[in-house]
Amino acid sequence: MNFNRVAPWFERLEKMVFRDQMQICRTAFLSDLPAIKKAALIGEGNGTFLVQFLEHCNCEEVHYIDSSKTMLDLAQKRLQKSVIPGSTRIEFYSLDLSLDAMPDQNYDLIVTNFFLDVFSAAMLKNVITKITSACSRDAHWLYADFQITGNRFQRWRAFAWVKTMYLFFRFTAGIQTTSLADPSTLLDRNGFQVKWSTEFDNGLMRSELRQRK
Ligand SMILES: C[S@@+](CC[C@H](N)C(=O)[O-])C[C@H]1O[C@@H](n2cnc3c(N)ncnc32)[C@H](O)[C@@H]1O
């Protein structure tokens, strides 16, 4: 799996298909975050979330993790263009979390936006276990992703969208998974309970703020 090829087009495609809904979903609970010391933004792509995150969150360390070098370059360029004080507190890591370890421990915030959906159910368990074992005891988790839920029409619509996206990313990024695995049970089991949750685009996307108890 490699997002290098699709990275330069990702933002344009997102806006064409979903307008501003994905960004609204990513940023829904930014104002609800407590004081954060060390955050890991994982599979965070081209940096659309990063700039808004830094405007809201004054945390001491931000570890920005992605397996695509092109995505990391785009995020770094976007950051250079913005005028956010203290952007030196960000470290960029080129890591494949299906193979590599987390770069550090004791994160008190994890962010996964439209990232966990790239994994099959079996792989998702490994990745979530790896991430949670690098978190502090009362860490927060900001989550945004697609979902298949709701009434018959909503489920059918979401199913069609998700299938289309997996097909597209199979050819452009080599994604292997073909069905969406909901990480809720795994997050619950690892102690991350939902504090706030909301849906967007007629239930196609869900944003959650979770905290470990
Ligand atoms: C669907 S994109 C989402 C990007 C961004 N979070 C967003 O909201 O637009 C998935 C991102 O996860 C990254 N990714 C995929 N598999 C990964 C892995 N095993 N380890 C780290 N990053 C990965 C990709 O390079 C890509 O940037």
mmCIF file of C-alpha atoms and ligand atoms in Angstrom:
data_model
loop_
_atom_site.group_PDB
_atom_site.id
_atom_site.type_symbol
_atom_site.label_atom_id
_atom_site.label_comp_id
_atom_site.label_asym_id
_atom_site.label_seq_id
_atom_site.Cartn_x
_atom_site.Cartn_y
_atom_site.Cartn_z
ATOM 1 C CA MET A 1 0.000 0.000 0.000
ATOM 2 C CA ASN A 2 1.432 3.374 -1.014
ATOM 3 C CA PHE A 3 -0.333 6.739 -1.292
ATOM 4 C CA ASN A 4 2.509 8.543 -3.112
ATOM 5 C CA ARG A 5 0.824 8.414 -6.510
ATOM 6 C CA VAL A 6 -2.545 9.701 -5.347
ATOM 7 C CA ALA A 7 -1.133 12.224 -2.815
ATOM 8 C CA PRO A 8 -0.956 15.262 -5.170
ATOM 9 C CA TRP A 9 -4.606 14.759 -6.185
ATOM 10 C CA PHE A 10 -6.024 13.769 -2.813
ATOM 11 C CA GLU A 11 -7.228 17.189 -1.676
ATOM 12 C CA ARG A 12 -8.767 18.116 -5.037
ATOM 13 C CA LEU A 13 -10.578 14.770 -5.229
ATOM 14 C CA GLU A 14 -11.820 15.089 -1.665
ATOM 15 C CA LYS A 15 -13.279 18.560 -2.318
ATOM 16 C CA MET A 16 -14.812 17.487 -5.641
ATOM 17 C CA VAL A 17 -16.565 14.496 -4.111
ATOM 18 C CA PHE A 18 -17.342 15.513 -0.510
ATOM 19 C CA ARG A 19 -16.946 19.325 -0.636
ATOM 20 C CA ASP A 20 -15.988 20.438 2.910
ATOM 21 C CA GLN A 21 -17.625 17.505 4.782
ATOM 22 C CA MET A 22 -14.411 15.548 5.484
ATOM 23 C CA GLN A 23 -12.641 18.600 6.895
ATOM 24 C CA ILE A 24 -15.674 19.510 9.037
ATOM 25 C CA CYS A 25 -15.662 15.904 10.293
ATOM 26 C CA ARG A 26 -11.892 15.987 11.068
ATOM 27 C CA THR A 27 -12.131 19.226 13.012
ATOM 28 C CA ALA A 28 -15.504 18.743 14.761
ATOM 29 C CA PHE A 29 -14.079 18.329 18.286
ATOM 30 C CA LEU A 30 -10.911 20.428 18.098
ATOM 31 C CA SER A 31 -12.390 23.011 20.468
ATOM 32 C CA ASP A 32 -13.208 20.251 22.995
ATOM 33 C CA LEU A 33 -9.637 19.055 23.430
ATOM 34 C CA PRO A 34 -8.073 19.479 26.881
ATOM 35 C CA ALA A 35 -4.482 20.700 27.325
ATOM 36 C CA ILE A 36 -2.232 18.270 25.442
ATOM 37 C CA LYS A 37 1.499 17.684 25.914
ATOM 38 C CA LYS A 38 2.382 15.116 23.270
ATOM 39 C CA ALA A 39 0.231 14.259 20.250
ATOM 40 C CA ALA A 40 0.619 11.671 17.504
ATOM 41 C CA LEU A 41 -1.172 12.486 14.248
ATOM 42 C CA ILE A 42 -1.172 9.165 12.412
ATOM 43 C CA GLY A 43 -1.735 8.561 8.691
ATOM 44 C CA GLU A 44 -2.403 12.258 8.533
ATOM 45 C CA GLY A 45 -1.640 12.731 4.847
ATOM 46 C CA ASN A 46 -1.232 16.115 3.161
ATOM 47 C CA GLY A 47 -1.666 18.329 6.236
ATOM 48 C CA THR A 48 -5.182 19.691 5.737
ATOM 49 C CA PHE A 49 -5.942 18.908 9.382
ATOM 50 C CA LEU A 50 -2.504 19.851 10.768
ATOM 51 C CA VAL A 51 -2.764 23.616 10.291
ATOM 52 C CA GLN A 52 -6.177 23.858 11.943
ATOM 53 C CA PHE A 53 -4.995 21.526 14.721
ATOM 54 C CA LEU A 54 -2.006 23.767 15.516
ATOM 55 C CA GLU A 55 -4.240 26.835 15.618
ATOM 56 C CA HIS A 56 -6.379 25.175 18.313
ATOM 57 C CA CYS A 57 -3.912 23.057 20.246
ATOM 58 C CA ASN A 58 -0.860 24.489 21.915
ATOM 59 C CA CYS A 59 0.788 21.147 22.673
ATOM 60 C CA GLU A 60 4.498 20.841 23.331
ATOM 61 C CA GLU A 61 5.272 18.010 20.897
ATOM 62 C CA VAL A 62 3.531 16.843 17.744
ATOM 63 C CA HIS A 63 4.624 13.658 15.997
ATOM 64 C CA TYR A 64 3.302 13.558 12.446
ATOM 65 C CA ILE A 65 3.379 10.007 11.108
ATOM 66 C CA ASP A 66 2.682 8.768 7.583
ATOM 67 C CA SER A 67 4.038 6.000 5.355
ATOM 68 C CA SER A 68 3.848 8.155 2.195
ATOM 69 C CA LYS A 69 6.857 10.428 1.580
ATOM 70 C CA THR A 70 4.828 12.524 -0.868
ATOM 71 C CA MET A 71 2.090 13.065 1.737
ATOM 72 C CA LEU A 72 4.740 14.083 4.306
ATOM 73 C CA ASP A 73 6.324 16.532 1.808
ATOM 74 C CA LEU A 74 2.935 18.096 1.093
ATOM 75 C CA ALA A 75 2.214 18.473 4.813
ATOM 76 C CA GLN A 76 5.622 20.094 5.418
ATOM 77 C CA LYS A 77 5.133 22.518 2.505
ATOM 78 C CA ARG A 78 1.677 23.452 3.775
ATOM 79 C CA LEU A 79 3.123 24.122 7.208
ATOM 80 C CA GLN A 80 5.901 26.332 5.791
ATOM 81 C CA LYS A 81 3.289 28.450 3.980
ATOM 82 C CA SER A 82 1.209 28.973 7.130
ATOM 83 C CA VAL A 83 2.159 31.494 9.782
ATOM 84 C CA ILE A 84 1.715 29.394 12.878
ATOM 85 C CA PRO A 85 4.075 30.179 15.749
ATOM 86 C CA GLY A 86 5.973 27.243 17.204
ATOM 87 C CA SER A 87 5.733 24.935 14.195
ATOM 88 C CA THR A 88 9.199 23.694 15.157
ATOM 89 C CA ARG A 89 7.517 21.511 17.805
ATOM 90 C CA ILE A 90 6.489 19.147 15.001
ATOM 91 C CA GLU A 91 8.518 16.103 14.024
ATOM 92 C CA PHE A 92 7.701 14.256 10.822
ATOM 93 C CA TYR A 93 8.088 10.465 10.743
ATOM 94 C CA SER A 94 8.042 8.318 7.645
ATOM 95 C CA LEU A 95 6.722 5.100 9.206
ATOM 96 C CA ASP A 96 4.550 2.209 8.125
ATOM 97 C CA LEU A 97 2.562 1.424 11.246
ATOM 98 C CA SER A 98 1.632 -2.030 9.992
ATOM 99 C CA LEU A 99 5.353 -2.882 10.349
ATOM 100 C CA ASP A 100 7.132 -0.179 12.332
ATOM 101 C CA ALA A 101 6.807 0.701 16.002
ATOM 102 C CA MET A 102 5.429 4.013 17.232
ATOM 103 C CA PRO A 103 8.274 6.555 17.419
ATOM 104 C CA ASP A 104 7.739 7.325 21.118
ATOM 105 C CA GLN A 105 5.606 6.545 24.206
ATOM 106 C CA ASN A 106 3.236 8.396 26.520
ATOM 107 C CA TYR A 107 1.151 10.206 23.916
ATOM 108 C CA ASP A 108 -1.765 11.976 25.501
ATOM 109 C CA LEU A 109 -3.516 12.543 22.178
ATOM 110 C CA ILE A 110 -3.892 10.263 19.161
ATOM 111 C CA VAL A 111 -5.456 11.553 15.958
ATOM 112 C CA THR A 112 -6.600 9.192 13.211
ATOM 113 C CA ASN A 113 -8.551 10.854 10.404
ATOM 114 C CA PHE A 114 -9.720 8.554 7.604
ATOM 115 C CA PHE A 115 -6.719 6.355 8.376
ATOM 116 C CA LEU A 116 -8.010 3.238 10.157
ATOM 117 C CA ASP A 117 -10.270 2.441 7.184
ATOM 118 C CA VAL A 118 -7.251 1.384 5.096
ATOM 119 C CA PHE A 119 -6.775 -1.752 7.242
ATOM 120 C CA SER A 120 -8.496 -5.124 7.186
ATOM 121 C CA ALA A 121 -10.092 -6.284 10.464
ATOM 122 C CA ALA A 122 -7.074 -8.460 11.353
ATOM 123 C CA MET A 123 -4.554 -5.720 10.618
ATOM 124 C CA LEU A 124 -6.670 -3.125 12.424
ATOM 125 C CA LYS A 125 -6.334 -5.072 15.665
ATOM 126 C CA ASN A 126 -2.507 -5.039 15.415
ATOM 127 C CA VAL A 127 -2.354 -1.357 14.542
ATOM 128 C CA ILE A 128 -4.740 -0.277 17.321
ATOM 129 C CA THR A 129 -2.904 -2.421 19.884
ATOM 130 C CA LYS A 130 0.393 -0.856 18.806
ATOM 131 C CA ILE A 131 -0.997 2.667 19.068
ATOM 132 C CA THR A 132 -2.769 2.161 22.408
ATOM 133 C CA SER A 133 0.348 0.684 24.007
ATOM 134 C CA ALA A 134 2.116 3.992 23.236
ATOM 135 C CA CYS A 135 -0.574 6.082 24.995
ATOM 136 C CA SER A 136 -0.710 7.564 28.470
ATOM 137 C CA ARG A 137 -3.295 6.235 30.962
ATOM 138 C CA ASP A 138 -5.837 9.010 30.361
ATOM 139 C CA ALA A 139 -5.037 9.757 26.710
ATOM 140 C CA HIS A 140 -7.587 11.204 24.276
ATOM 141 C CA TRP A 141 -8.282 9.887 20.768
ATOM 142 C CA LEU A 142 -9.685 12.075 18.028
ATOM 143 C CA TYR A 143 -11.239 9.855 15.379
ATOM 144 C CA ALA A 144 -12.892 10.618 12.036
ATOM 145 C CA ASP A 145 -13.855 8.059 9.419
ATOM 146 C CA PHE A 146 -16.484 6.626 7.147
ATOM 147 C CA GLN A 147 -19.175 4.346 8.525
ATOM 148 C CA ILE A 148 -21.984 2.140 7.250
ATOM 149 C CA THR A 149 -24.942 2.701 9.530
ATOM 150 C CA GLY A 150 -28.426 4.206 9.785
ATOM 151 C CA ASN A 151 -31.608 3.432 7.886
ATOM 152 C CA ARG A 152 -31.736 1.293 4.747
ATOM 153 C CA PHE A 153 -31.103 4.213 2.399
ATOM 154 C CA GLN A 154 -28.161 5.499 4.478
ATOM 155 C CA ARG A 155 -26.613 2.039 4.686
ATOM 156 C CA TRP A 156 -27.027 1.405 0.971
ATOM 157 C CA ARG A 157 -25.565 4.822 0.096
ATOM 158 C CA ALA A 158 -22.602 4.383 2.475
ATOM 159 C CA PHE A 159 -21.972 0.849 1.213
ATOM 160 C CA ALA A 160 -21.879 2.104 -2.404
ATOM 161 C CA TRP A 161 -19.507 4.974 -1.519
ATOM 162 C CA VAL A 162 -17.176 2.776 0.513
ATOM 163 C CA LYS A 163 -17.027 0.088 -2.213
ATOM 164 C CA THR A 164 -16.263 2.760 -4.840
ATOM 165 C CA MET A 165 -13.511 4.273 -2.698
ATOM 166 C CA TYR A 166 -11.887 0.896 -1.994
ATOM 167 C CA LEU A 167 -11.917 0.129 -5.712
ATOM 168 C CA PHE A 168 -10.353 3.512 -6.498
ATOM 169 C CA PHE A 169 -7.646 3.156 -3.822
ATOM 170 C CA ARG A 170 -6.986 -0.431 -4.834
ATOM 171 C CA PHE A 171 -5.785 0.822 -8.227
ATOM 172 C CA THR A 172 -4.162 4.077 -7.120
ATOM 173 C CA ALA A 173 -2.640 3.097 -3.753
ATOM 174 C CA GLY A 174 -2.681 -0.690 -3.648
ATOM 175 C CA ILE A 175 -5.136 -0.979 -0.734
ATOM 176 C CA GLN A 176 -5.894 -4.650 -0.156
ATOM 177 C CA THR A 177 -8.912 -4.456 2.108
ATOM 178 C CA THR A 178 -12.362 -4.564 0.484
ATOM 179 C CA SER A 179 -14.677 -3.982 3.441
ATOM 180 C CA LEU A 180 -14.831 -1.376 6.168
ATOM 181 C CA ALA A 181 -13.928 -2.619 9.663
ATOM 182 C CA ASP A 182 -15.421 -0.464 12.432
ATOM 183 C CA PRO A 183 -12.769 0.074 15.151
ATOM 184 C CA SER A 184 -15.297 0.954 17.903
ATOM 185 C CA THR A 185 -15.106 -2.393 19.734
ATOM 186 C CA LEU A 186 -11.300 -2.412 19.661
ATOM 187 C CA LEU A 187 -11.109 1.152 20.941
ATOM 188 C CA ASP A 188 -13.641 0.363 23.680
ATOM 189 C CA ARG A 189 -11.705 -2.769 24.669
ATOM 190 C CA ASN A 190 -8.524 -0.740 24.936
ATOM 191 C CA GLY A 191 -10.269 1.608 27.352
ATOM 192 C CA PHE A 192 -10.999 4.485 24.937
ATOM 193 C CA GLN A 193 -14.602 5.437 25.679
ATOM 194 C CA VAL A 194 -16.662 7.847 23.603
ATOM 195 C CA LYS A 195 -16.969 11.333 25.128
ATOM 196 C CA TRP A 196 -18.527 13.012 22.104
ATOM 197 C CA SER A 197 -19.694 11.690 18.771
ATOM 198 C CA THR A 198 -21.361 13.253 15.749
ATOM 199 C CA GLU A 199 -22.163 12.365 12.139
ATOM 200 C CA PHE A 200 -21.794 14.191 8.850
ATOM 201 C CA ASP A 201 -22.928 13.880 5.249
ATOM 202 C CA ASN A 202 -26.173 12.075 6.061
ATOM 203 C CA GLY A 203 -24.389 9.597 8.341
ATOM 204 C CA LEU A 204 -21.602 8.669 5.912
ATOM 205 C CA MET A 205 -18.869 10.000 8.236
ATOM 206 C CA ARG A 206 -18.457 9.959 12.016
ATOM 207 C CA SER A 207 -16.288 12.035 14.275
ATOM 208 C CA GLU A 208 -15.532 10.991 17.859
ATOM 209 C CA LEU A 209 -13.598 12.289 20.805
ATOM 210 C CA ARG A 210 -12.663 9.381 23.061
ATOM 211 C CA GLN A 211 -10.801 9.215 26.355
ATOM 212 C CA ARG A 212 -9.053 6.338 28.047
ATOM 213 C CA LYS A 213 -10.496 5.466 31.444
HETATM 214 C C1 LIG B 1 -7.085 7.816 3.203
HETATM 215 S S1 LIG B 1 -5.607 8.679 3.560
HETATM 216 C C2 LIG B 1 -6.154 9.827 4.802
HETATM 217 C C3 LIG B 1 -5.217 10.986 4.985
HETATM 218 C C4 LIG B 1 -5.625 12.027 6.026
HETATM 219 N N1 LIG B 1 -5.608 11.501 7.361
HETATM 220 C C5 LIG B 1 -6.943 12.639 5.707
HETATM 221 O O1 LIG B 1 -7.780 12.743 6.600
HETATM 222 O O2 LIG B 1 -7.121 13.037 4.547
HETATM 223 C C6 LIG B 1 -4.687 7.493 4.492
HETATM 224 C C7 LIG B 1 -3.327 8.003 4.903
HETATM 225 O O3 LIG B 1 -2.728 6.994 5.715
HETATM 226 C C8 LIG B 1 -1.404 6.765 5.272
HETATM 227 N N2 LIG B 1 -1.112 5.352 5.557
HETATM 228 C C9 LIG B 1 -1.653 4.265 4.969
HETATM 229 N N3 LIG B 1 -1.172 3.146 5.504
HETATM 230 C C10 LIG B 1 -0.293 3.526 6.454
HETATM 231 C C11 LIG B 1 0.529 2.821 7.375
HETATM 232 N N4 LIG B 1 0.551 1.490 7.388
HETATM 233 N N5 LIG B 1 1.307 3.518 8.231
HETATM 234 C C12 LIG B 1 1.276 4.883 8.214
HETATM 235 N N6 LIG B 1 0.519 5.610 7.372
HETATM 236 C C13 LIG B 1 -0.256 4.944 6.498
HETATM 237 C C14 LIG B 1 -1.411 7.084 3.787
HETATM 238 O O4 LIG B 1 -0.146 7.389 3.278
HETATM 239 C C15 LIG B 1 -2.383 8.256 3.733
HETATM 240 O O5 LIG B 1 -1.723 9.484 3.920
#
